[in-house]
Tab-separated table of C-alpha atoms and ligand atoms in Angstrom:
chain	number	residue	atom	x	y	z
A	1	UNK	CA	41.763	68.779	52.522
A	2	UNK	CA	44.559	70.526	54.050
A	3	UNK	CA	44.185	73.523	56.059
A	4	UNK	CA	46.089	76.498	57.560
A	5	UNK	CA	46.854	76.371	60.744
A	6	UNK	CA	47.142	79.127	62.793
A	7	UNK	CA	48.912	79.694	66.239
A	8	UNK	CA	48.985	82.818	68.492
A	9	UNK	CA	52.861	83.263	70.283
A	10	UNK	CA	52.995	83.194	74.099
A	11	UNK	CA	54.939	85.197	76.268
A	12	UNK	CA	55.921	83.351	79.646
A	13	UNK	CA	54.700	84.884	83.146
A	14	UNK	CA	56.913	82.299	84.737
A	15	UNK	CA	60.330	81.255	82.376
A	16	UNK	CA	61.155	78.132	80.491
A	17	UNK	CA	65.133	78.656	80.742
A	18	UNK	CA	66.751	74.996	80.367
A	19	UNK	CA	66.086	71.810	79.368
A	20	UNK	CA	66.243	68.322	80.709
A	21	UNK	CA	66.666	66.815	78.009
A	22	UNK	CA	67.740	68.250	74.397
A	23	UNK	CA	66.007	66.325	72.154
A	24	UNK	CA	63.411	65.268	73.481
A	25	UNK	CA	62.959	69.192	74.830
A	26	UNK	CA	62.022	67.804	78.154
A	27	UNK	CA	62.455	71.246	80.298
A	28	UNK	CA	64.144	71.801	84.333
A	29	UNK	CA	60.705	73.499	85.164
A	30	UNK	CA	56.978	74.384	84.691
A	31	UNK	CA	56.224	77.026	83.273
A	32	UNK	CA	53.389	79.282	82.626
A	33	UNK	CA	51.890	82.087	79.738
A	34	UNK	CA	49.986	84.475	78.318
A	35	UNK	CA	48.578	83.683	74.803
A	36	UNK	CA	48.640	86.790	72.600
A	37	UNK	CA	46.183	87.511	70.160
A	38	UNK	CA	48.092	90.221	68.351
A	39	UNK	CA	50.913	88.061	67.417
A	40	UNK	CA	50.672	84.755	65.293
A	41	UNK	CA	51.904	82.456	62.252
A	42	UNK	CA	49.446	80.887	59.985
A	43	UNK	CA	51.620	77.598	58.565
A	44	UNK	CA	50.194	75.030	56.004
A	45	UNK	CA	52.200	71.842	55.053
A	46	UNK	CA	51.479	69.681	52.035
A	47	UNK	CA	52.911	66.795	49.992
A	48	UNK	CA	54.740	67.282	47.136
A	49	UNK	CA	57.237	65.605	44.481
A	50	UNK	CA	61.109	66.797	44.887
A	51	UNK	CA	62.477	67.913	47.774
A	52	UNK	CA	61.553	69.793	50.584
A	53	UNK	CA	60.646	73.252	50.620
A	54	UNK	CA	60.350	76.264	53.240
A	55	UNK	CA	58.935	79.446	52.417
A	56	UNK	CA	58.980	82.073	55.082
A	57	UNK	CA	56.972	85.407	54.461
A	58	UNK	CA	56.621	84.024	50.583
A	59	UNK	CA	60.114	83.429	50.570
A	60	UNK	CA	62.049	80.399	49.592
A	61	UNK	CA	64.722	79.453	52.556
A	62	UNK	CA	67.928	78.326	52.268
A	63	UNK	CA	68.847	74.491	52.883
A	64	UNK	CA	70.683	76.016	56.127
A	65	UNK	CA	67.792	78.520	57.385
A	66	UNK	CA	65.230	75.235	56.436
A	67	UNK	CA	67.297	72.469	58.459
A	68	UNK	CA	65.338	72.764	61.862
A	69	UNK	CA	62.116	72.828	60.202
A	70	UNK	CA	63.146	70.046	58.182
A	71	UNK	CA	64.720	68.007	60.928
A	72	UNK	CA	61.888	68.470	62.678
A	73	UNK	CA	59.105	67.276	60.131
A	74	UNK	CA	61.082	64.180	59.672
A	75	UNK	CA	61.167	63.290	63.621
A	76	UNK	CA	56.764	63.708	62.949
A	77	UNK	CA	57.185	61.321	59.825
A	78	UNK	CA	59.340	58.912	61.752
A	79	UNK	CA	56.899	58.964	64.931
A	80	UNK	CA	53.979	58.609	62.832
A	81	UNK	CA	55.297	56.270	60.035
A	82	UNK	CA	54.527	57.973	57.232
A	83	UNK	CA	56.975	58.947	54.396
A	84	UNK	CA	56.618	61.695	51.815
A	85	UNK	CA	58.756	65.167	50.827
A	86	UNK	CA	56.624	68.260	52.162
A	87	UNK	CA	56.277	71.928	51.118
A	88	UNK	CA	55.680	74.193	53.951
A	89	UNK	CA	54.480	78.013	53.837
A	90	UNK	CA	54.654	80.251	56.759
A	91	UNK	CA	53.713	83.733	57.069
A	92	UNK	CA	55.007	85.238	60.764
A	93	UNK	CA	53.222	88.189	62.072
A	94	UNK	CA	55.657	88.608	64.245
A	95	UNK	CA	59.216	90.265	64.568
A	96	UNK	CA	61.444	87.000	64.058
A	97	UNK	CA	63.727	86.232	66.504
A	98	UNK	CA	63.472	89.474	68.050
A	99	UNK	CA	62.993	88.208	71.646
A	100	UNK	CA	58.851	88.266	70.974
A	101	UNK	CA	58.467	84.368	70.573
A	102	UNK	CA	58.140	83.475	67.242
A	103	UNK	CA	59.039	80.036	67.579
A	104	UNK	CA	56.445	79.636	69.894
A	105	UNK	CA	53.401	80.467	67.409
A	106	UNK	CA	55.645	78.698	64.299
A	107	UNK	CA	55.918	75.458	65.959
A	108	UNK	CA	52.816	75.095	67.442
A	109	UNK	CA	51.107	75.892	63.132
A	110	UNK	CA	53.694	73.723	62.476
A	111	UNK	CA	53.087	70.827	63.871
A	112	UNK	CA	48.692	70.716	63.581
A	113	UNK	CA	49.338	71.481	59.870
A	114	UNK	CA	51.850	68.861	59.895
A	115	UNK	CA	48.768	66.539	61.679
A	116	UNK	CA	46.076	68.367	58.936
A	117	UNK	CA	48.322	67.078	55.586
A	118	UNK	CA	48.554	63.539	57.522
A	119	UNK	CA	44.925	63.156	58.196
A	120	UNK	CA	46.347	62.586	62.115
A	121	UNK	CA	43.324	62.841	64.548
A	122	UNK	CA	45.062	63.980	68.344
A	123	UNK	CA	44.242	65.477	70.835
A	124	UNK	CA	45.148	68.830	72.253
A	125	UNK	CA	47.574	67.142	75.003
A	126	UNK	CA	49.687	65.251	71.864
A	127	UNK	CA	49.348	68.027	70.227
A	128	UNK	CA	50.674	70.054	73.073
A	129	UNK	CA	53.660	67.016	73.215
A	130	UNK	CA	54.231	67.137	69.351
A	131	UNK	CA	54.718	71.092	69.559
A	132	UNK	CA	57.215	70.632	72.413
A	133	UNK	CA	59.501	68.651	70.269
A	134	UNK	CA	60.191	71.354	67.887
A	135	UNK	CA	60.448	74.383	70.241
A	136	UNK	CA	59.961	74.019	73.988
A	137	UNK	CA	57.262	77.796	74.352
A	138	UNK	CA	55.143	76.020	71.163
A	139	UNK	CA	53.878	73.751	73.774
A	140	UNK	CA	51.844	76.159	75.157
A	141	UNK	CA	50.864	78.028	72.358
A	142	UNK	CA	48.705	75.489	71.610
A	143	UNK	CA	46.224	76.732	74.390
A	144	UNK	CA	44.110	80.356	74.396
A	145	UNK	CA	44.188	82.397	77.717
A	146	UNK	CA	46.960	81.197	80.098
A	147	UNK	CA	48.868	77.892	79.886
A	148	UNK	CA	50.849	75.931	82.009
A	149	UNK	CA	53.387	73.166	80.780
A	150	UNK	CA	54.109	70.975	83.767
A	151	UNK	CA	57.526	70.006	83.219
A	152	UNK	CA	57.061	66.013	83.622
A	153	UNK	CA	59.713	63.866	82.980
A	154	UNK	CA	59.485	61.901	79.751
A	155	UNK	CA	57.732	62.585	76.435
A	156	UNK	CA	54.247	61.277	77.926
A	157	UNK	CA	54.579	63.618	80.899
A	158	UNK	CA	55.884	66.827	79.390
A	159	UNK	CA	53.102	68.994	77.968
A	160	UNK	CA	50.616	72.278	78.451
A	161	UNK	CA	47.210	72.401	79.503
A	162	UNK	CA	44.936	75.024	79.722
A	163	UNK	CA	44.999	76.712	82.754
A	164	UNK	CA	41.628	79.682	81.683
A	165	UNK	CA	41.074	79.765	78.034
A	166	UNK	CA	38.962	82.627	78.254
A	167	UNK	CA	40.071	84.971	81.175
A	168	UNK	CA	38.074	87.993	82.537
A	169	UNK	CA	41.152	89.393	84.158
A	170	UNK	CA	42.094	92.437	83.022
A	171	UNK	CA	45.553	92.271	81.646
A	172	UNK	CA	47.163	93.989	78.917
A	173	UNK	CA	50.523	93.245	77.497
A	174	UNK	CA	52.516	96.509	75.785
A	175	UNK	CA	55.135	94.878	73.545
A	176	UNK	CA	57.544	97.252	73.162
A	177	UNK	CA	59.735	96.963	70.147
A	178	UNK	CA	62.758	98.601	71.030
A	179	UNK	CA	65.365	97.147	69.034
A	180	UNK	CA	64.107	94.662	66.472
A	181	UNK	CA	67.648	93.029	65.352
A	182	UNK	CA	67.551	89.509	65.249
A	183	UNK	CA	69.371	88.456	68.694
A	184	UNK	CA	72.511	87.509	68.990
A	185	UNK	CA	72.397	84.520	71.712
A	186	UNK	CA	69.941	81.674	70.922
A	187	UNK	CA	67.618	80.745	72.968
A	188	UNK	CA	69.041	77.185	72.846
A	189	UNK	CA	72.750	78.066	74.082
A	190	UNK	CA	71.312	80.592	76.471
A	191	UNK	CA	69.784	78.202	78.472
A	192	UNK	CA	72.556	75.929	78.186
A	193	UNK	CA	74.755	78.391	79.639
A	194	UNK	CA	72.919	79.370	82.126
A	195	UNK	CA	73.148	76.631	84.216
A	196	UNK	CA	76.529	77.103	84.494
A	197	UNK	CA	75.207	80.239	87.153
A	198	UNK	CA	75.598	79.498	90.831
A	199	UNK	CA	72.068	81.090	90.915
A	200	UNK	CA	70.594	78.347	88.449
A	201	UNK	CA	69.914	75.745	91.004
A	202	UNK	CA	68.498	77.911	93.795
A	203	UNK	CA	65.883	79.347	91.316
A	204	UNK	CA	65.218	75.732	90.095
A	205	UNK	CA	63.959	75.225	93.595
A	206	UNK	CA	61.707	78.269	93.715
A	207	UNK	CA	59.823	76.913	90.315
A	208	UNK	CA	57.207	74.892	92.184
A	209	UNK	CA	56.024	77.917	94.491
A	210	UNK	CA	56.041	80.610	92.156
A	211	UNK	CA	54.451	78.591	89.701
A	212	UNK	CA	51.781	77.852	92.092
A	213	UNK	CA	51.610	81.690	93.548
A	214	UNK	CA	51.165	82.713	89.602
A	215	UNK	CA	48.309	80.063	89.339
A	216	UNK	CA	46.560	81.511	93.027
A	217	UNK	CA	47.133	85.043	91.420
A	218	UNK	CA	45.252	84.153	88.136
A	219	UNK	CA	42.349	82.093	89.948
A	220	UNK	CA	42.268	85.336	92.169
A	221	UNK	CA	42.212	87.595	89.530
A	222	UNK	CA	45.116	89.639	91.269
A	223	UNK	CA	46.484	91.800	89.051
A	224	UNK	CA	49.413	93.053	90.950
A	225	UNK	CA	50.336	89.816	92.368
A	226	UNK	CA	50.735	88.789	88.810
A	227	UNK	CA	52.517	91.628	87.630
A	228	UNK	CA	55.339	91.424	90.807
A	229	UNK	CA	55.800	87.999	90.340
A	230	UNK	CA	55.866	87.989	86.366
A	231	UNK	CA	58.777	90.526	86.764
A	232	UNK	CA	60.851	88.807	89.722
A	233	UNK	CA	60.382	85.339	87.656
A	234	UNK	CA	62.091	87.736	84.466
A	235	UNK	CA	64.697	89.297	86.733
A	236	UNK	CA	65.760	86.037	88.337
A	237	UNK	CA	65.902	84.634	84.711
A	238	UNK	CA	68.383	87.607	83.465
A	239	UNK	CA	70.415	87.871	86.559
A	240	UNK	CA	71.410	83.909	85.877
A	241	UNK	CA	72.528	84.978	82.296
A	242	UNK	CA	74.673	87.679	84.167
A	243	UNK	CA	76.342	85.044	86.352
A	244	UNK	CA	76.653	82.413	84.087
A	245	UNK	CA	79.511	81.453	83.382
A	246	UNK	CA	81.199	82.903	80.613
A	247	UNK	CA	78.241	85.431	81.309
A	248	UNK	CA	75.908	87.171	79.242
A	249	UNK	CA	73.026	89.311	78.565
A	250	UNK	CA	70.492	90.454	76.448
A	251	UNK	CA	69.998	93.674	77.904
A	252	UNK	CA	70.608	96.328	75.289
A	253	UNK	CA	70.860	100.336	77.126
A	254	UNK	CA	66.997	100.914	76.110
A	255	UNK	CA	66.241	97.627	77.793
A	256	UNK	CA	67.763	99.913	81.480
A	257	UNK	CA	66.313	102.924	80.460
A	258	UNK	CA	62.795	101.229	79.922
A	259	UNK	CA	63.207	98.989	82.965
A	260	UNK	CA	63.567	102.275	84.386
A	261	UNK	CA	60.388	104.376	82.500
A	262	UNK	CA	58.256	101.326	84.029
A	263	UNK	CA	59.658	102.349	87.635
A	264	UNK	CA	58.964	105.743	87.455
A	265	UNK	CA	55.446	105.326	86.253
A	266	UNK	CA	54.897	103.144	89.229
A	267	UNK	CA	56.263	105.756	91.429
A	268	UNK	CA	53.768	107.676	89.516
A	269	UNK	CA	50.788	105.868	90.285
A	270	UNK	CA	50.585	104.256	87.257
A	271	UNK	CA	50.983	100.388	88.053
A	272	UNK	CA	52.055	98.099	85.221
A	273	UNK	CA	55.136	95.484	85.227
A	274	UNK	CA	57.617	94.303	82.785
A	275	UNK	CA	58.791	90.925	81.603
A	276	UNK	CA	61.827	90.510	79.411
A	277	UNK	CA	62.302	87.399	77.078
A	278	UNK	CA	65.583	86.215	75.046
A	279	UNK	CA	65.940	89.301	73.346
A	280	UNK	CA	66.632	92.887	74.325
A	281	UNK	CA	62.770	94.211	74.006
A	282	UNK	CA	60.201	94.438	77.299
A	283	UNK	CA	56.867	93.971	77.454
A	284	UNK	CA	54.775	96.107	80.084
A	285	UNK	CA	51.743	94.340	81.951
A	286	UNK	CA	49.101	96.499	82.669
A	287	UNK	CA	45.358	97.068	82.500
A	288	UNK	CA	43.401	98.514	80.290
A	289	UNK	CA	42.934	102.171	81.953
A	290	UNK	CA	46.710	102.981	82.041
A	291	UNK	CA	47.562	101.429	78.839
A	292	UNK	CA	47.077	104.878	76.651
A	293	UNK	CA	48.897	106.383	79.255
A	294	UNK	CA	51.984	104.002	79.497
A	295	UNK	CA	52.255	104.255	75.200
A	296	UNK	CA	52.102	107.632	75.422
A	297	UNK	CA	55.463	108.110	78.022
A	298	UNK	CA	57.069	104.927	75.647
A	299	UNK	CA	56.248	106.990	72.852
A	300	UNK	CA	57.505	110.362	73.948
A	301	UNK	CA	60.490	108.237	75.830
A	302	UNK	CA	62.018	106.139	72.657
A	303	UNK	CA	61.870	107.764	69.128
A	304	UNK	CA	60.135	105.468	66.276
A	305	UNK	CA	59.406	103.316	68.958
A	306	UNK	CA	56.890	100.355	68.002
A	307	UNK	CA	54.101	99.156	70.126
A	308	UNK	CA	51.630	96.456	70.614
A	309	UNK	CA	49.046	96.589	72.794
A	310	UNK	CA	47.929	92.988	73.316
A	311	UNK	CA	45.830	90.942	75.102
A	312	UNK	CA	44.987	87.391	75.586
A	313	UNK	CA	44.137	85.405	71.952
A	314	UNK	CA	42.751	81.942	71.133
A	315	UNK	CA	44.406	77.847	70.948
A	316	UNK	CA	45.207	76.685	67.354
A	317	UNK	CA	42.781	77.711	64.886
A	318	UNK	CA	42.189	76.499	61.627
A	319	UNK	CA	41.800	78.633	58.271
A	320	UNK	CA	40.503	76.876	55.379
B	1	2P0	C1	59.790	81.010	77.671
B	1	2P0	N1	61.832	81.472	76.353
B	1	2P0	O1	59.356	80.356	78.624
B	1	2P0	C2	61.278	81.307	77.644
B	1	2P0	C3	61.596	82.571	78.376
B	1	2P0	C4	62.605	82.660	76.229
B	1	2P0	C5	62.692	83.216	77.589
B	1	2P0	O2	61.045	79.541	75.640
B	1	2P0	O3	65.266	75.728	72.630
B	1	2P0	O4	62.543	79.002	71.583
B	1	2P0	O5	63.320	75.943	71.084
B	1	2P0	O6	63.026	74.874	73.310
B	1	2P0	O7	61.078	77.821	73.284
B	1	2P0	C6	62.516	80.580	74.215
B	1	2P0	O8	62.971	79.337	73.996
B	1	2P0	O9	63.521	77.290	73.144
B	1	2P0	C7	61.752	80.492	75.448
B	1	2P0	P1	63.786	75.894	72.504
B	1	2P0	P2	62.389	78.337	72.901
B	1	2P0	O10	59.039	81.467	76.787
């Protein structure tokens, strides 16, 4: 029988931000996350006569909107050998494309729901590899708690493990929805064009020791050594989009004025971080105690603004 799979999105503590290799989705350098349990996409995928079909949200997609997941399903055919036309339904709870991960969570359902209409028996690891194929931040999503994708340097070598599935820390993540327009720079050229940033290779080197300072910070259960490091690994990220070259951004004004509501609640005694993906929205790291606090001066700050208070949610799951 086929079931539902569902996958939480990720948010990175320590950046994915270029690739290796493109198809394979072999990436420069390790990274690390966050699993969120208040974000997710529950994807089923099953054989049927005719031609492919994507729904989205219980909507039909066009052939163009459809082609990646398409392109992708037939790269899982082709590696399994099997054959067949597929129908797949996805329902986001999340913002697409807004900068809060969505592929993460889709490709991760999407490929164990793709293994669940094959019968395919894998492991987490393949799993973990299959995922990375069709979005490099699925690879992790595959994990609960915090994740780590080692960057390897071939198919075999190139996936996430779990670094805690179930963490005690206490960390909150405040996604803050300030803008909720689908972005205008994909993920896939921004990271192309990044390297192009005399920066890009001097961060490159840094990846092995912050990656390992975020792992002694988690093991340690050191909240502020997480939360400094989470937001220099974001900064270094968008100041390499600013001197890229042509350069860009995805800083919107809000993004600056919130950068700047963070800093003046630390100033206040109110610790909490920020981490900014590929899109112009933050999200504020924090414990529990201040969280009420830090909505309430987001609130009063932005009008109509939307936010999540999130914390750490589970691996794949399976519905039905
Ligand atoms: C991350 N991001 O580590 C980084 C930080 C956005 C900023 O992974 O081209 O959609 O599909 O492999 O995974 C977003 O990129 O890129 C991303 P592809 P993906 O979470």
């Amino acid at each position: 029988m086929n079931r539902t799979a569902r996958a939480h999105t990720n948010i990175a503590l320590i950046k994915y931000w270029g690739k290796a290799d493109d198809k394979l989705r072999l990436p420069l350098m390790s990274s690390l996350s966050m699993t969120l349990d208040a974000f997710y996409t529950d994807t089923s995928v099953e054989k049927i006569d005719g031609e492919n079909q994507f729904f989205l949200n219980n909507q039909q997609q066009t052939a163009a909107a459809s082609q990646r997941v398409f392109a992708y399903l037939k790269k899982l055919q082709a590696r399994f050998h099997v054959t067949g036309n597929l129908i797949v339904k996805s329902v986001n709870h999340v913002p697409t494309s807004a900068g809060l991960a969505s592929s993460s969570s889709a490709f991760a359902a999407l490929a164990a729901a793709f293994c669940q209409c094959y019968d395919i028996n894998i492991d987490l690891e393949d799993l973990s590899r299959l995922a990375r194929i069709g979005s490099g931040s699925a690879s992790r999503s595959v994990y609960g708690g915090f994740a780590v994708w080692q960057k390897g340097n071939s198919d075999e070598t190139s996936y996430a493990y779990a670094l805690d599935e179930t963490p005690t820390m206490d960390l909150h993540l405040l996604a803050v929805e300030l803008n909720t327009k689908q972005k205008k720079i994909s993920s896939t050229y921004g990271m192309k064009d990044a390297q192009s940033s005399p920066f890009f290779r001097p961060w490159l080197e840094r990846n092995d020791s912050e990656l390992n300072e975020m792992i002694k910070a988690i093991k340690s259960n050191d909240f502020t050594a997480l939360g400094q490091l989470a937001e220099l690994n974001a900064n270094e990220m968008h100041a390499i989009n600013l001197t890229a070259q042509p350069e860009f951004t995805y800083f919107e004004p809000q993004t600056i004025q919130a950068i700047k509501l963070v800093e003046q609640l630390r100033t206040e005694g109110i610790e909490c971080y920020y981490t900014i993906d590929a899109g112009p929205n933050i999200k504020v790291l924090c414990q529990l105690r201040n969280s009420k606090d830090i909505i309430q001066r987001f609130s009063s700050e932005f009008n109509n603004v939307n936010i999540v208070n999130a914390s750490f949610g589970p691996g794949i799951t399976y519905l039905d």
